[in-house]
mmCIF file of C-alpha atoms in Angstrom:
data_model
loop_
_atom_site.group_PDB
_atom_site.id
_atom_site.type_symbol
_atom_site.label_atom_id
_atom_site.label_comp_id
_atom_site.label_asym_id
_atom_site.label_seq_id
_atom_site.Cartn_x
_atom_site.Cartn_y
_atom_site.Cartn_z
ATOM 1 C CA UNK A 1 98.674 57.954 82.505
ATOM 2 C CA UNK A 2 100.955 59.634 85.021
ATOM 3 C CA UNK A 3 99.014 62.375 86.824
ATOM 4 C CA UNK A 4 101.614 63.668 89.289
ATOM 5 C CA UNK A 5 105.003 65.202 88.695
ATOM 6 C CA UNK A 6 107.880 62.737 88.462
ATOM 7 C CA UNK A 7 110.976 63.913 90.355
ATOM 8 C CA UNK A 8 114.215 62.932 88.611
ATOM 9 C CA UNK A 9 117.683 63.460 90.096
ATOM 10 C CA UNK A 10 120.370 64.413 87.547
ATOM 11 C CA UNK A 11 123.971 63.604 88.453
ATOM 12 C CA UNK A 12 126.943 64.938 86.493
ATOM 13 C CA UNK A 13 129.766 67.453 86.462
ATOM 14 C CA UNK A 14 127.459 70.401 87.054
ATOM 15 C CA UNK A 15 127.880 73.709 88.818
ATOM 16 C CA UNK A 16 131.570 74.062 87.950
ATOM 17 C CA UNK A 17 130.877 76.793 85.342
ATOM 18 C CA UNK A 18 132.290 74.638 82.535
ATOM 19 C CA UNK A 19 130.356 75.657 79.415
ATOM 20 C CA UNK A 20 130.584 72.201 77.836
ATOM 21 C CA UNK A 21 129.209 70.336 80.859
ATOM 22 C CA UNK A 22 126.594 73.028 81.459
ATOM 23 C CA UNK A 23 125.538 72.574 77.833
ATOM 24 C CA UNK A 24 125.070 68.862 78.543
ATOM 25 C CA UNK A 25 122.821 69.690 81.488
ATOM 26 C CA UNK A 26 120.822 72.265 79.528
ATOM 27 C CA UNK A 27 120.427 69.761 76.675
ATOM 28 C CA UNK A 28 119.167 67.041 79.018
ATOM 29 C CA UNK A 29 116.748 69.418 80.738
ATOM 30 C CA UNK A 30 115.433 70.672 77.381
ATOM 31 C CA UNK A 31 114.993 67.162 75.957
ATOM 32 C CA UNK A 32 113.234 65.887 79.097
ATOM 33 C CA UNK A 33 110.902 68.885 79.141
ATOM 34 C CA UNK A 34 109.933 68.551 75.491
ATOM 35 C CA UNK A 35 109.543 64.756 75.531
ATOM 36 C CA UNK A 36 107.529 64.790 78.764
ATOM 37 C CA UNK A 37 105.247 67.524 77.428
ATOM 38 C CA UNK A 38 104.546 65.450 74.332
ATOM 39 C CA UNK A 39 103.806 62.437 76.538
ATOM 40 C CA UNK A 40 101.490 64.440 78.781
ATOM 41 C CA UNK A 41 103.497 64.071 81.998
ATOM 42 C CA UNK A 42 105.445 66.472 84.202
ATOM 43 C CA UNK A 43 109.064 65.926 85.174
ATOM 44 C CA UNK A 44 110.592 67.853 88.069
ATOM 45 C CA UNK A 45 114.407 67.807 87.756
ATOM 46 C CA UNK A 46 116.676 68.040 90.799
ATOM 47 C CA UNK A 47 120.338 68.630 89.894
ATOM 48 C CA UNK A 48 123.318 67.561 91.994
ATOM 49 C CA UNK A 49 125.534 70.629 91.698
ATOM 50 C CA UNK A 50 128.807 72.051 92.973
ATOM 51 C CA UNK A 51 127.084 75.451 93.069
ATOM 52 C CA UNK A 52 123.385 74.819 93.784
ATOM 53 C CA UNK A 53 122.383 78.486 94.033
ATOM 54 C CA UNK A 54 123.927 79.257 90.631
ATOM 55 C CA UNK A 55 122.379 76.156 89.033
ATOM 56 C CA UNK A 56 118.933 77.071 90.368
ATOM 57 C CA UNK A 57 119.252 80.613 89.047
ATOM 58 C CA UNK A 58 120.646 79.537 85.670
ATOM 59 C CA UNK A 59 118.110 76.806 84.864
ATOM 60 C CA UNK A 60 115.137 77.439 87.136
ATOM 61 C CA UNK A 61 115.355 73.968 88.678
ATOM 62 C CA UNK A 62 115.933 72.658 92.169
ATOM 63 C CA UNK A 63 119.553 71.823 93.006
ATOM 64 C CA UNK A 64 121.336 70.275 95.977
ATOM 65 C CA UNK A 65 125.058 70.195 96.881
ATOM 66 C CA UNK A 66 126.617 67.199 95.161
ATOM 67 C CA UNK A 67 129.099 66.453 97.974
ATOM 68 C CA UNK A 68 126.578 66.608 100.838
ATOM 69 C CA UNK A 69 125.761 62.949 101.462
ATOM 70 C CA UNK A 70 122.782 63.725 103.679
ATOM 71 C CA UNK A 71 121.126 66.069 101.188
ATOM 72 C CA UNK A 72 121.879 63.765 98.247
ATOM 73 C CA UNK A 73 120.338 60.780 100.070
ATOM 74 C CA UNK A 74 117.231 62.778 100.994
ATOM 75 C CA UNK A 75 116.809 63.983 97.427
ATOM 76 C CA UNK A 76 117.148 60.433 96.093
ATOM 77 C CA UNK A 77 114.704 59.073 98.691
ATOM 78 C CA UNK A 78 112.075 61.603 97.595
ATOM 79 C CA UNK A 79 112.640 61.019 93.879
ATOM 80 C CA UNK A 80 111.190 58.753 91.206
ATOM 81 C CA UNK A 81 114.548 57.946 89.583
ATOM 82 C CA UNK A 82 118.074 59.105 88.820
ATOM 83 C CA UNK A 83 119.918 60.037 85.627
ATOM 84 C CA UNK A 84 123.712 59.821 85.466
ATOM 85 C CA UNK A 85 125.186 61.766 82.572
ATOM 86 C CA UNK A 86 126.222 62.868 80.164
ATOM 87 C CA UNK A 87 129.846 63.746 79.583
ATOM 88 C CA UNK A 88 132.998 61.828 80.493
ATOM 89 C CA UNK A 89 132.069 60.931 84.060
ATOM 90 C CA UNK A 90 133.447 57.405 84.258
ATOM 91 C CA UNK A 91 137.135 57.926 83.530
ATOM 92 C CA UNK A 92 140.262 57.881 85.648
ATOM 93 C CA UNK A 93 142.541 60.015 83.469
ATOM 94 C CA UNK A 94 141.936 63.249 85.380
ATOM 95 C CA UNK A 95 141.337 61.703 88.815
ATOM 96 C CA UNK A 96 140.893 58.240 90.337
ATOM 97 C CA UNK A 97 138.030 59.670 92.426
ATOM 98 C CA UNK A 98 135.592 60.326 89.566
ATOM 99 C CA UNK A 99 134.511 56.735 88.922
ATOM 100 C CA UNK A 100 133.856 55.854 92.595
ATOM 101 C CA UNK A 101 131.879 59.070 93.087
ATOM 102 C CA UNK A 102 129.527 58.679 90.129
ATOM 103 C CA UNK A 103 129.059 54.951 90.737
ATOM 104 C CA UNK A 104 128.276 55.673 94.400
ATOM 105 C CA UNK A 105 125.526 58.103 93.417
ATOM 106 C CA UNK A 106 123.993 55.457 91.128
ATOM 107 C CA UNK A 107 124.345 52.834 93.854
ATOM 108 C CA UNK A 108 122.593 55.026 96.426
ATOM 109 C CA UNK A 109 119.622 55.305 94.092
ATOM 110 C CA UNK A 110 119.606 51.559 93.438
ATOM 111 C CA UNK A 111 119.756 50.781 97.155
ATOM 112 C CA UNK A 112 116.771 53.094 97.584
ATOM 113 C CA UNK A 113 114.865 51.101 94.976
ATOM 114 C CA UNK A 114 114.861 53.906 92.400
ATOM 115 C CA UNK A 115 115.231 53.287 88.649
ATOM 116 C CA UNK A 116 118.560 54.511 87.294
ATOM 117 C CA UNK A 117 119.439 55.669 83.783
ATOM 118 C CA UNK A 118 122.828 56.306 82.134
ATOM 119 C CA UNK A 119 122.417 59.212 79.710
ATOM 120 C CA UNK A 120 124.812 59.418 76.716
ATOM 121 C CA UNK A 121 128.001 59.030 78.700
ATOM 122 C CA UNK A 122 131.499 58.814 77.319
ATOM 123 C CA UNK A 123 133.072 55.855 79.110
ATOM 124 C CA UNK A 124 136.830 55.859 79.595
ATOM 125 C CA UNK A 125 139.673 55.887 79.599
ATOM 126 C CA UNK A 126 139.579 53.435 82.510
ATOM 127 C CA UNK A 127 143.214 52.611 83.181
ATOM 128 C CA UNK A 128 142.649 50.842 86.514
ATOM 129 C CA UNK A 129 141.100 47.422 85.840
ATOM 130 C CA UNK A 130 139.853 47.309 89.430
ATOM 131 C CA UNK A 131 137.030 49.599 88.285
ATOM 132 C CA UNK A 132 135.753 47.146 85.641
ATOM 133 C CA UNK A 133 133.657 44.915 87.943
ATOM 134 C CA UNK A 134 132.412 47.954 89.846
ATOM 135 C CA UNK A 135 131.099 49.607 86.672
ATOM 136 C CA UNK A 136 129.604 46.324 85.428
ATOM 137 C CA UNK A 137 127.854 45.648 88.744
ATOM 138 C CA UNK A 138 126.198 49.075 88.889
ATOM 139 C CA UNK A 139 125.305 49.306 85.192
ATOM 140 C CA UNK A 140 123.691 45.864 85.213
ATOM 141 C CA UNK A 141 121.099 47.204 87.643
ATOM 142 C CA UNK A 142 120.293 50.250 85.471
ATOM 143 C CA UNK A 143 117.011 50.388 83.571
ATOM 144 C CA UNK A 144 118.682 52.015 80.569
ATOM 145 C CA UNK A 145 122.259 52.645 79.470
ATOM 146 C CA UNK A 146 123.307 54.861 76.563
ATOM 147 C CA UNK A 147 126.791 56.000 75.539
ATOM 148 C CA UNK A 148 127.900 58.673 73.106
ATOM 149 C CA UNK A 149 130.223 56.632 70.873
ATOM 150 C CA UNK A 150 130.995 53.098 69.706
ATOM 151 C CA UNK A 151 134.282 53.087 71.602
ATOM 152 C CA UNK A 152 132.461 53.540 74.921
ATOM 153 C CA UNK A 153 130.125 50.676 74.054
ATOM 154 C CA UNK A 154 133.122 48.488 73.152
ATOM 155 C CA UNK A 155 134.784 49.293 76.489
ATOM 156 C CA UNK A 156 131.638 48.247 78.358
ATOM 157 C CA UNK A 157 131.719 45.041 76.313
ATOM 158 C CA UNK A 158 135.295 44.474 77.483
ATOM 159 C CA UNK A 159 133.967 44.785 81.025
ATOM 160 C CA UNK A 160 131.565 41.919 80.220
ATOM 161 C CA UNK A 161 128.440 44.069 80.547
ATOM 162 C CA UNK A 162 125.623 42.139 78.875
ATOM 163 C CA UNK A 163 122.464 43.653 80.302
ATOM 164 C CA UNK A 164 120.932 46.099 79.783
ATOM 165 C CA UNK A 165 121.566 46.500 76.078
ATOM 166 C CA UNK A 166 123.807 49.521 75.544
ATOM 167 C CA UNK A 167 122.475 52.107 73.077
ATOM 168 C CA UNK A 168 124.930 54.315 71.176
ATOM 169 C CA UNK A 169 123.577 57.856 70.788
ATOM 170 C CA UNK A 170 125.073 61.273 69.959
ATOM 171 C CA UNK A 171 126.281 63.658 72.645
ATOM 172 C CA UNK A 172 123.208 65.416 74.145
ATOM 173 C CA UNK A 173 124.590 68.809 73.093
ATOM 174 C CA UNK A 174 123.880 67.967 69.438
ATOM 175 C CA UNK A 175 120.242 68.698 70.291
ATOM 176 C CA UNK A 176 120.795 71.997 72.112
ATOM 177 C CA UNK A 177 118.813 74.842 70.478
ATOM 178 C CA UNK A 178 119.889 78.449 70.154
ATOM 179 C CA UNK A 179 118.438 80.843 72.761
ATOM 180 C CA UNK A 180 114.909 82.052 71.947
ATOM 181 C CA UNK A 181 114.773 85.011 69.568
ATOM 182 C CA UNK A 182 118.404 84.742 68.491
ATOM 183 C CA UNK A 183 117.907 83.514 64.923
ATOM 184 C CA UNK A 184 116.967 86.927 63.477
ATOM 185 C CA UNK A 185 119.941 88.646 65.129
ATOM 186 C CA UNK A 186 122.257 85.880 63.925
ATOM 187 C CA UNK A 187 120.931 86.200 60.367
ATOM 188 C CA UNK A 188 121.424 89.984 60.404
ATOM 189 C CA UNK A 189 125.023 89.506 61.551
ATOM 190 C CA UNK A 190 125.758 87.005 58.784
ATOM 191 C CA UNK A 191 124.520 89.350 56.045
ATOM 192 C CA UNK A 192 127.103 92.043 56.887
ATOM 193 C CA UNK A 193 129.520 91.477 53.996
ATOM 194 C CA UNK A 194 131.984 94.128 55.197
ATOM 195 C CA UNK A 195 133.015 92.033 58.183
ATOM 196 C CA UNK A 196 135.719 89.337 57.852
ATOM 197 C CA UNK A 197 134.708 85.720 58.537
ATOM 198 C CA UNK A 198 134.787 84.820 62.212
ATOM 199 C CA UNK A 199 137.115 81.987 63.162
ATOM 200 C CA UNK A 200 136.146 80.663 66.583
ATOM 201 C CA UNK A 201 139.007 79.395 68.755
ATOM 202 C CA UNK A 202 138.642 77.242 71.866
ATOM 203 C CA UNK A 203 141.917 76.513 73.667
ATOM 204 C CA UNK A 204 142.779 74.985 77.008
ATOM 205 C CA UNK A 205 145.866 74.226 79.053
ATOM 206 C CA UNK A 206 147.138 70.717 78.410
ATOM 207 C CA UNK A 207 150.818 70.408 77.473
ATOM 208 C CA UNK A 208 152.869 71.551 80.445
ATOM 209 C CA UNK A 209 155.422 73.192 78.176
ATOM 210 C CA UNK A 210 152.597 74.987 76.279
ATOM 211 C CA UNK A 211 153.971 73.728 72.958
ATOM 212 C CA UNK A 212 150.413 73.117 71.772
ATOM 213 C CA UNK A 213 149.378 76.724 72.415
ATOM 214 C CA UNK A 214 152.543 78.029 70.765
ATOM 215 C CA UNK A 215 151.809 75.944 67.650
ATOM 216 C CA UNK A 216 148.219 77.217 67.586
ATOM 217 C CA UNK A 217 149.454 80.815 67.799
ATOM 218 C CA UNK A 218 151.896 80.133 64.976
ATOM 219 C CA UNK A 219 149.134 78.705 62.799
ATOM 220 C CA UNK A 220 146.751 81.565 63.541
ATOM 221 C CA UNK A 221 149.447 84.123 62.743
ATOM 222 C CA UNK A 222 150.053 82.411 59.393
ATOM 223 C CA UNK A 223 146.303 82.323 58.711
ATOM 224 C CA UNK A 224 145.911 86.042 59.480
ATOM 225 C CA UNK A 225 148.837 86.827 57.170
ATOM 226 C CA UNK A 226 147.044 85.072 54.278
ATOM 227 C CA UNK A 227 143.409 85.966 54.967
ATOM 228 C CA UNK A 228 141.515 88.820 56.553
ATOM 229 C CA UNK A 229 139.774 87.056 59.431
ATOM 230 C CA UNK A 230 138.316 87.809 62.829
ATOM 231 C CA UNK A 231 139.974 85.494 65.365
ATOM 232 C CA UNK A 232 137.376 85.129 68.123
ATOM 233 C CA UNK A 233 138.533 83.318 71.273
ATOM 234 C CA UNK A 234 135.732 81.436 73.048
ATOM 235 C CA UNK A 235 136.684 80.216 76.559
ATOM 236 C CA UNK A 236 134.596 77.216 77.624
ATOM 237 C CA UNK A 237 135.973 76.658 81.124
ATOM 238 C CA UNK A 238 136.414 79.675 83.369
ATOM 239 C CA UNK A 239 138.851 81.012 84.369
ATOM 240 C CA UNK A 240 141.451 78.618 82.928
ATOM 241 C CA UNK A 241 140.424 78.875 79.271
ATOM 242 C CA UNK A 242 140.405 82.666 79.444
ATOM 243 C CA UNK A 243 143.993 82.543 80.686
ATOM 244 C CA UNK A 244 144.973 80.086 77.938
ATOM 245 C CA UNK A 245 143.270 82.328 75.366
ATOM 246 C CA UNK A 246 145.157 85.387 76.576
ATOM 247 C CA UNK A 247 148.407 83.478 76.293
ATOM 248 C CA UNK A 248 147.737 82.669 72.634
ATOM 249 C CA UNK A 249 146.623 86.249 71.990
ATOM 250 C CA UNK A 250 149.893 87.520 73.495
ATOM 251 C CA UNK A 251 151.859 85.100 71.300
ATOM 252 C CA UNK A 252 150.020 86.421 68.233
ATOM 253 C CA UNK A 253 151.225 89.933 68.872
ATOM 254 C CA UNK A 254 149.805 92.884 66.957
ATOM 255 C CA UNK A 255 148.280 91.579 63.695
ATOM 256 C CA UNK A 256 146.232 94.677 62.880
ATOM 257 C CA UNK A 257 148.552 95.401 59.970
ATOM 258 C CA UNK A 258 147.140 92.326 58.197
ATOM 259 C CA UNK A 259 143.606 93.693 58.381
ATOM 260 C CA UNK A 260 142.579 90.864 60.694
ATOM 261 C CA UNK A 261 140.885 91.276 64.061
ATOM 262 C CA UNK A 262 141.353 89.546 67.418
ATOM 263 C CA UNK A 263 138.809 89.464 70.257
ATOM 264 C CA UNK A 264 137.668 87.309 73.146
ATOM 265 C CA UNK A 265 134.206 86.472 74.409
ATOM 266 C CA UNK A 266 134.459 87.009 78.150
ATOM 267 C CA UNK A 267 132.583 85.619 81.150
ATOM 268 C CA UNK A 268 129.929 83.669 79.236
ATOM 269 C CA UNK A 269 128.579 80.838 81.373
ATOM 270 C CA UNK A 270 125.160 80.380 79.764
ATOM 271 C CA UNK A 271 125.614 77.442 77.336
ATOM 272 C CA UNK A 272 123.055 78.746 74.849
ATOM 273 C CA UNK A 273 124.767 82.116 74.664
ATOM 274 C CA UNK A 274 128.064 80.369 73.929
ATOM 275 C CA UNK A 275 126.273 78.240 71.340
ATOM 276 C CA UNK A 276 125.086 81.465 69.706
ATOM 277 C CA UNK A 277 128.676 82.755 69.630
ATOM 278 C CA UNK A 278 129.845 79.551 67.905
ATOM 279 C CA UNK A 279 126.941 79.586 65.446
ATOM 280 C CA UNK A 280 128.104 82.983 64.151
ATOM 281 C CA UNK A 281 131.489 81.560 63.162
ATOM 282 C CA UNK A 282 132.542 80.428 59.696
ATOM 283 C CA UNK A 283 135.027 77.953 61.199
ATOM 284 C CA UNK A 284 135.648 76.553 64.682
ATOM 285 C CA UNK A 285 139.180 75.592 65.760
ATOM 286 C CA UNK A 286 138.767 73.711 68.996
ATOM 287 C CA UNK A 287 140.526 71.783 71.719
ATOM 288 C CA UNK A 288 137.361 71.500 73.821
ATOM 289 C CA UNK A 289 135.054 68.696 72.658
ATOM 290 C CA UNK A 290 131.900 70.731 73.070
ATOM 291 C CA UNK A 291 133.236 73.614 71.021
ATOM 292 C CA UNK A 292 133.391 71.149 68.110
ATOM 293 C CA UNK A 293 129.953 69.716 68.892
ATOM 294 C CA UNK A 294 128.468 73.228 69.108
ATOM 295 C CA UNK A 295 129.990 73.993 65.716
ATOM 296 C CA UNK A 296 128.875 70.862 63.893
ATOM 297 C CA UNK A 297 125.346 71.073 65.298
ATOM 298 C CA UNK A 298 124.948 74.493 63.671
ATOM 299 C CA UNK A 299 126.761 73.707 60.424
ATOM 300 C CA UNK A 300 130.045 75.386 61.288
ATOM 301 C CA UNK A 301 132.998 73.267 60.064
ATOM 302 C CA UNK A 302 134.953 71.972 63.095
ATOM 303 C CA UNK A 303 138.743 71.809 63.039
ATOM 304 C CA UNK A 304 139.751 69.778 66.063
ATOM 305 C CA UNK A 305 143.038 69.547 67.960
ATOM 306 C CA UNK A 306 143.068 66.262 69.835
ATOM 307 C CA UNK A 307 144.186 65.770 73.426
ATOM 308 C CA UNK A 308 141.840 62.838 74.088
ATOM 309 C CA UNK A 309 140.290 60.042 71.966
ATOM 310 C CA UNK A 310 136.846 61.571 72.501
ATOM 311 C CA UNK A 311 137.846 64.372 70.100
ATOM 312 C CA UNK A 312 138.756 61.840 67.391
ATOM 313 C CA UNK A 313 135.573 59.819 68.016
ATOM 314 C CA UNK A 314 133.288 62.804 67.573
ATOM 315 C CA UNK A 315 135.067 64.207 64.527
ATOM 316 C CA UNK A 316 134.787 60.844 62.780
ATOM 317 C CA UNK A 317 130.999 61.073 63.092
ATOM 318 C CA UNK A 318 130.968 64.280 61.052
ATOM 319 C CA UNK A 319 133.412 63.124 58.393
ATOM 320 C CA UNK A 320 136.481 64.807 59.848
ATOM 321 C CA UNK A 321 139.691 64.076 61.704
ATOM 322 C CA UNK A 322 141.980 66.143 63.953
ATOM 323 C CA UNK A 323 144.322 68.624 62.287
ATOM 324 C CA UNK A 324 146.880 67.574 64.895
ATOM 325 C CA UNK A 325 147.325 66.650 68.523
ATOM 326 C CA UNK A 326 148.613 68.474 71.564
ATOM 327 C CA UNK A 327 151.863 66.505 71.139
ATOM 328 C CA UNK A 328 152.241 67.112 67.401
ATOM 329 C CA UNK A 329 150.685 70.154 65.751
ATOM 330 C CA UNK A 330 152.126 71.928 62.728
ATOM 331 C CA UNK A 331 151.220 75.610 62.511
ATOM 332 C CA UNK A 332 151.378 75.706 58.718
ATOM 333 C CA UNK A 333 149.031 72.730 58.453
ATOM 334 C CA UNK A 334 146.612 74.433 60.831
ATOM 335 C CA UNK A 335 146.640 77.547 58.640
ATOM 336 C CA UNK A 336 146.233 75.537 55.430
ATOM 337 C CA UNK A 337 143.323 73.464 56.755
ATOM 338 C CA UNK A 338 141.660 76.597 58.098
ATOM 339 C CA UNK A 339 141.828 78.267 54.679
ATOM 340 C CA UNK A 340 140.561 75.117 52.976
ATOM 341 C CA UNK A 341 137.504 74.885 55.221
ATOM 342 C CA UNK A 342 136.798 78.616 54.920
ATOM 343 C CA UNK A 343 136.849 78.222 51.137
ATOM 344 C CA UNK A 344 134.825 75.009 51.142
ATOM 345 C CA UNK A 345 132.330 75.651 53.918
ATOM 346 C CA UNK A 346 129.295 75.221 51.658
ATOM 347 C CA UNK A 347 130.657 71.912 50.354
ATOM 348 C CA UNK A 348 131.238 70.694 53.921
ATOM 349 C CA UNK A 349 127.693 71.634 54.910
ATOM 350 C CA UNK A 350 126.298 69.872 51.852
ATOM 351 C CA UNK A 351 128.288 66.691 52.483
ATOM 352 C CA UNK A 352 127.603 66.511 56.237
ATOM 353 C CA UNK A 353 124.134 68.081 56.454
ATOM 354 C CA UNK A 354 122.186 64.821 56.457
ATOM 355 C CA UNK A 355 124.486 63.222 59.038
ATOM 356 C CA UNK A 356 124.191 66.264 61.322
ATOM 357 C CA UNK A 357 120.387 66.284 61.052
ATOM 358 C CA UNK A 358 120.312 62.604 62.016
ATOM 359 C CA UNK A 359 122.660 63.160 64.971
ATOM 360 C CA UNK A 360 120.489 66.011 66.257
ATOM 361 C CA UNK A 361 117.400 63.808 66.063
ATOM 362 C CA UNK A 362 119.087 60.821 67.728
ATOM 363 C CA UNK A 363 120.351 63.023 70.582
ATOM 364 C CA UNK A 364 116.765 62.924 71.933
ATOM 365 C CA UNK A 365 116.604 59.114 72.209
ATOM 366 C CA UNK A 366 117.686 58.841 75.878
ATOM 367 C CA UNK A 367 115.044 61.362 76.963
ATOM 368 C CA UNK A 368 112.424 59.453 74.976
ATOM 369 C CA UNK A 369 113.380 56.155 76.662
ATOM 370 C CA UNK A 370 113.288 57.688 80.137
ATOM 371 C CA UNK A 371 109.934 59.406 79.594
ATOM 372 C CA UNK A 372 108.444 56.210 78.149
ATOM 373 C CA UNK A 373 109.678 54.269 81.177
ATOM 374 C CA UNK A 374 108.110 56.785 83.575
ATOM 375 C CA UNK A 375 104.836 56.608 81.649
ATOM 376 C CA UNK A 376 104.770 52.810 81.856
ATOM 377 C CA UNK A 377 105.648 52.681 85.552
ATOM 378 C CA UNK A 378 103.449 55.619 86.516
#
């Protein structure tokens, strides 16, 4: 039995005020706390953050600056292990610097003789083959490796990773609960029959010509012309997603004559509060992966617009596929699919309910493995 607190470093894309990545962190912290309590041990998390003061205030945990080598090394030296994850950390699509950074953090822990764990990561795309042996070398020294989809596991197989065995698990956010005390308020909101159904919308900048956002606006305008709806924009990454949302709202113009409403949820950085916003929707149209995960986890049909294979991979796990991509999106199809899912929400919930329940349960597996390891070694 472990009698003292186990200090665990958590490395990821944290402290950047991105709701999706913050939801990953909150999910990991929640799962570790609950699993450790059941096992009778105490885990003290220390988060590597871009904004340590904000992270400490938001989650009530210790945080250190992620780019301060001295502070990171000291934190690792005084720890009992390190978690890397979740999210798409090991990819070179957005920057060639991401993979070396996250591997270096793992390597520092391994050099210090600390156990390392990969927590539900999405691996790839890795376009530069030079990274393959680097990833394999570091992962082979990990005590536990889990990824969030079969495609990530296959990519690690391509890299010739044989040990440890890679476990495929859902994204950690599938297990994120609503904020305490919110269920009654949510239920009261849903019983107000006078209000139109809320259609959540998560957009981001991607296509440089903004053709994707123009097509989304076209589809939403067509939807509002056919149905009385409340179009609720939910920005996941501040401030960029707020700006992208305002652009689509401007393209919509004045639709009050249709009886529909348009609004935006502003300045929400707490992941559970954003989860509550999504849970109140009847449909979620999303470009951000975690907007779709939030929706599915609380039985809101997700309608995804793909800019990355990770969108397709997740949607396939809940019996869906993208309505279009950022390169090819038809506004009329978006409107038609939105109306279909609004009409058939109960059927979607019935058909996917068991799969969603299983995904939510399996999202806890990495935390269980890590806590069991700490118990054995303690």
